[in-house]
Structures are given as structure tokens and as C-alpha cells.
């Protein structure tokens, strides 16, 4: 785990330690299917990033004519973050299958980058959705964290 993220993880773990615990059967199910969900998520994120690049390149001339050049920069940054998150989810497949901590860490990084990609665009509804999605997704990640050594 990156040293810079340890305070964030400590805060999140402290908060989620008070949350209701998932039944063991559900945790086992999540851990069993996590590698495959990661693989599917990686594919969707990579295709989403490619689509975002295409849509951004199509709309950027219109944005420039309208005087919204910042749109292009945030669109590209968001697409790059999505692409990296998708690659991280691909890379998490093998370690998750082997139940290694590296796989859990890669999923956490992908979750952070995906959230950051939504926050970059500064659309109010997207920011709220990104924060809620992060909080829910981290709940499930926290619940299975002990399975990965």
C-alpha cells in the first residue's frame, strides 16, 4: 500500500469497523467472484475510456467554438483516469484469484481513480453519485479485506 494512502485507509477502516458485518456466506461469495467481477469491470472501464476519448474528440471542436475549452481538458483527464482504473482491474485478476493483498490494493486504487475521474468533471450530480458509489463500494471491499493476505 502506498504510504500516502495509509491515513485515508486508517480513517475509512475506523469508520467502517462500526458498520454492520456481512454474513460469512456473502463474504465467501464476494471473494469467490471478485476476480471475475474485476475482469468484467476492467473490460467495461477500458471500453468506457475509449468511448470517452472518442466522444470527447468529437465534441471538443464544438466546445472550443462555444468557449468551453476547459471541457476538453477535464474530458481527457477523466478518460485517462478511467483507462488506468480499467487496467488496474485487469491486473487485479490474478492476485485476487490467489487471494493476495496486492489484488485488494489494486481494486482499491481502481476505485479511487474511478471516483477521481468522476470528480474531475465537476458536475454536481456526478460528484454526489461518485462519492456515494465510493462509500458503498468501499464497504464491500472492507468486508472482504481480511481474506487477502
mmCIF file of C-alpha atoms in Angstrom:
data_model
loop_
_atom_site.group_PDB
_atom_site.id
_atom_site.type_symbol
_atom_site.label_atom_id
_atom_site.label_comp_id
_atom_site.label_asym_id
_atom_site.label_seq_id
_atom_site.Cartn_x
_atom_site.Cartn_y
_atom_site.Cartn_z
ATOM 1 C CA UNK A 1 0.000 0.000 0.000
ATOM 2 C CA UNK A 2 1.223 3.463 -0.802
ATOM 3 C CA UNK A 3 2.337 5.428 2.281
ATOM 4 C CA UNK A 4 0.310 8.472 1.195
ATOM 5 C CA UNK A 5 -2.938 6.483 1.290
ATOM 6 C CA UNK A 6 -2.426 4.943 4.740
ATOM 7 C CA UNK A 7 -4.117 7.831 6.634
ATOM 8 C CA UNK A 8 -7.114 7.605 4.290
ATOM 9 C CA UNK A 9 -7.333 3.837 4.762
ATOM 10 C CA UNK A 10 -6.992 4.160 8.530
ATOM 11 C CA UNK A 11 -9.857 6.673 8.611
ATOM 12 C CA UNK A 12 -12.042 4.575 6.321
ATOM 13 C CA UNK A 13 -11.299 1.356 8.218
ATOM 14 C CA UNK A 14 -12.092 3.048 11.539
ATOM 15 C CA UNK A 15 -15.400 4.293 10.193
ATOM 16 C CA UNK A 16 -16.387 1.017 8.531
ATOM 17 C CA UNK A 17 -15.436 -1.064 11.584
ATOM 18 C CA UNK A 18 -18.673 0.237 13.136
ATOM 19 C CA UNK A 19 -20.782 -0.758 10.103
ATOM 20 C CA UNK A 20 -22.922 -3.909 10.089
ATOM 21 C CA UNK A 21 -20.956 -7.005 9.105
ATOM 22 C CA UNK A 22 -21.949 -9.046 6.059
ATOM 23 C CA UNK A 23 -22.751 -12.711 6.706
ATOM 24 C CA UNK A 24 -19.789 -15.055 6.120
ATOM 25 C CA UNK A 25 -21.637 -16.763 3.260
ATOM 26 C CA UNK A 26 -21.912 -13.441 1.395
ATOM 27 C CA UNK A 27 -18.271 -12.602 2.028
ATOM 28 C CA UNK A 28 -17.223 -16.003 0.683
ATOM 29 C CA UNK A 29 -19.375 -15.413 -2.373
ATOM 30 C CA UNK A 30 -17.806 -11.973 -2.958
ATOM 31 C CA UNK A 31 -14.276 -13.341 -2.612
ATOM 32 C CA UNK A 32 -15.044 -16.226 -4.957
ATOM 33 C CA UNK A 33 -16.416 -13.998 -7.720
ATOM 34 C CA UNK A 34 -14.232 -10.910 -7.131
ATOM 35 C CA UNK A 35 -11.600 -11.893 -9.744
ATOM 36 C CA UNK A 36 -14.247 -12.338 -12.408
ATOM 37 C CA UNK A 37 -16.081 -9.151 -11.440
ATOM 38 C CA UNK A 38 -12.743 -7.359 -11.610
ATOM 39 C CA UNK A 39 -12.126 -8.719 -15.097
ATOM 40 C CA UNK A 40 -15.583 -7.665 -16.295
ATOM 41 C CA UNK A 41 -15.175 -4.268 -14.621
ATOM 42 C CA UNK A 42 -11.789 -3.836 -16.312
ATOM 43 C CA UNK A 43 -13.300 -4.532 -19.725
ATOM 44 C CA UNK A 44 -16.164 -2.099 -19.107
ATOM 45 C CA UNK A 45 -13.844 0.637 -17.828
ATOM 46 C CA UNK A 46 -11.422 0.282 -20.741
ATOM 47 C CA UNK A 47 -14.253 0.381 -23.278
ATOM 48 C CA UNK A 48 -15.800 3.294 -21.384
ATOM 49 C CA UNK A 49 -12.496 5.182 -21.502
ATOM 50 C CA UNK A 50 -12.132 4.525 -25.230
ATOM 51 C CA UNK A 51 -15.696 5.760 -25.759
ATOM 52 C CA UNK A 52 -14.958 8.819 -23.656
ATOM 53 C CA UNK A 53 -11.896 9.581 -25.770
ATOM 54 C CA UNK A 54 -13.996 9.247 -28.936
ATOM 55 C CA UNK A 55 -16.887 11.306 -27.634
ATOM 56 C CA UNK A 56 -14.507 13.931 -26.280
ATOM 57 C CA UNK A 57 -12.660 14.209 -29.574
ATOM 58 C CA UNK A 58 -15.975 14.529 -31.433
ATOM 59 C CA UNK A 59 -17.345 17.212 -29.096
ATOM 60 C CA UNK A 60 -14.126 19.162 -28.455
ATOM 61 C CA UNK A 61 -14.316 21.362 -31.596
ATOM 62 C CA UNK A 62 -17.850 22.377 -30.631
ATOM 63 C CA UNK A 63 -16.719 23.067 -27.063
ATOM 64 C CA UNK A 64 -13.862 25.226 -28.348
ATOM 65 C CA UNK A 65 -16.248 27.216 -30.562
ATOM 66 C CA UNK A 66 -18.554 27.706 -27.589
ATOM 67 C CA UNK A 67 -15.651 28.930 -25.449
ATOM 68 C CA UNK A 68 -15.609 25.901 -23.158
ATOM 69 C CA UNK A 69 -12.008 24.801 -23.743
ATOM 70 C CA UNK A 70 -11.727 23.538 -20.157
ATOM 71 C CA UNK A 71 -14.243 20.871 -21.116
ATOM 72 C CA UNK A 72 -11.660 19.211 -23.354
ATOM 73 C CA UNK A 73 -9.007 19.061 -20.643
ATOM 74 C CA UNK A 74 -11.321 17.586 -17.994
ATOM 75 C CA UNK A 75 -12.720 15.107 -20.516
ATOM 76 C CA UNK A 76 -9.230 13.846 -21.404
ATOM 77 C CA UNK A 77 -8.156 13.634 -17.749
ATOM 78 C CA UNK A 78 -11.310 11.696 -16.865
ATOM 79 C CA UNK A 79 -10.778 9.309 -19.788
ATOM 80 C CA UNK A 80 -7.144 8.679 -18.811
ATOM 81 C CA UNK A 81 -8.148 8.007 -15.185
ATOM 82 C CA UNK A 82 -10.843 5.587 -16.357
ATOM 83 C CA UNK A 83 -8.374 3.811 -18.617
ATOM 84 C CA UNK A 84 -5.833 3.412 -15.812
ATOM 85 C CA UNK A 85 -8.563 2.180 -13.433
ATOM 86 C CA UNK A 86 -9.597 -0.411 -16.034
ATOM 87 C CA UNK A 87 -6.018 -1.614 -16.450
ATOM 88 C CA UNK A 88 -5.660 -1.880 -12.658
ATOM 89 C CA UNK A 89 -8.780 -4.023 -12.516
ATOM 90 C CA UNK A 90 -7.286 -6.300 -15.202
ATOM 91 C CA UNK A 91 -4.067 -6.520 -13.205
ATOM 92 C CA UNK A 92 -6.026 -7.381 -10.051
ATOM 93 C CA UNK A 93 -7.462 -10.567 -11.587
ATOM 94 C CA UNK A 94 -4.567 -12.962 -10.836
ATOM 95 C CA UNK A 95 -3.779 -11.675 -7.318
ATOM 96 C CA UNK A 96 -7.475 -11.742 -6.406
ATOM 97 C CA UNK A 97 -7.714 -15.318 -7.622
ATOM 98 C CA UNK A 98 -4.717 -16.176 -5.412
ATOM 99 C CA UNK A 99 -6.255 -14.143 -2.549
ATOM 100 C CA UNK A 100 -3.245 -11.886 -2.239
ATOM 101 C CA UNK A 101 -3.336 -8.454 -0.658
ATOM 102 C CA UNK A 102 -1.962 -6.983 -3.879
ATOM 103 C CA UNK A 103 -5.266 -7.778 -5.616
ATOM 104 C CA UNK A 104 -7.259 -5.999 -2.919
ATOM 105 C CA UNK A 105 -4.920 -3.000 -3.131
ATOM 106 C CA UNK A 106 -5.293 -2.825 -6.917
ATOM 107 C CA UNK A 107 -9.078 -2.832 -6.581
ATOM 108 C CA UNK A 108 -8.816 -0.023 -4.021
ATOM 109 C CA UNK A 109 -6.605 2.024 -6.358
ATOM 110 C CA UNK A 110 -9.023 1.430 -9.239
ATOM 111 C CA UNK A 111 -11.921 2.549 -7.045
ATOM 112 C CA UNK A 112 -10.046 5.725 -6.102
ATOM 113 C CA UNK A 113 -9.137 6.527 -9.711
ATOM 114 C CA UNK A 114 -12.655 5.849 -10.920
ATOM 115 C CA UNK A 115 -14.018 8.194 -8.250
ATOM 116 C CA UNK A 116 -11.389 10.816 -9.062
ATOM 117 C CA UNK A 117 -12.320 10.581 -12.756
ATOM 118 C CA UNK A 118 -15.898 11.493 -11.869
ATOM 119 C CA UNK A 119 -14.839 14.291 -9.537
ATOM 120 C CA UNK A 120 -12.605 15.899 -12.188
ATOM 121 C CA UNK A 121 -15.557 16.824 -14.368
ATOM 122 C CA UNK A 122 -17.133 18.842 -11.502
ATOM 123 C CA UNK A 123 -20.689 18.034 -12.483
ATOM 124 C CA UNK A 124 -22.692 18.291 -9.225
ATOM 125 C CA UNK A 125 -24.818 15.192 -9.775
ATOM 126 C CA UNK A 126 -21.779 13.208 -10.897
ATOM 127 C CA UNK A 127 -19.801 14.265 -7.818
ATOM 128 C CA UNK A 128 -22.603 13.195 -5.477
ATOM 129 C CA UNK A 129 -23.022 9.896 -7.333
ATOM 130 C CA UNK A 130 -19.246 9.282 -7.289
ATOM 131 C CA UNK A 131 -18.996 9.851 -3.538
ATOM 132 C CA UNK A 132 -21.979 7.611 -2.771
ATOM 133 C CA UNK A 133 -20.646 4.908 -5.102
ATOM 134 C CA UNK A 134 -17.214 5.098 -3.461
ATOM 135 C CA UNK A 135 -18.704 4.749 0.028
ATOM 136 C CA UNK A 136 -20.819 1.738 -0.952
ATOM 137 C CA UNK A 137 -18.035 0.034 -2.926
ATOM 138 C CA UNK A 138 -15.526 0.537 -0.115
ATOM 139 C CA UNK A 139 -17.983 -1.057 2.325
ATOM 140 C CA UNK A 140 -17.827 -4.270 0.304
ATOM 141 C CA UNK A 141 -14.057 -4.002 -0.111
ATOM 142 C CA UNK A 142 -13.649 -3.516 3.636
ATOM 143 C CA UNK A 143 -15.847 -6.521 4.381
ATOM 144 C CA UNK A 144 -13.554 -8.882 2.438
ATOM 145 C CA UNK A 145 -10.215 -7.240 3.289
ATOM 146 C CA UNK A 146 -9.329 -9.943 5.845
ATOM 147 C CA UNK A 147 -9.492 -12.643 3.152
ATOM 148 C CA UNK A 148 -6.489 -11.220 1.317
ATOM 149 C CA UNK A 149 -3.059 -11.816 2.861
#
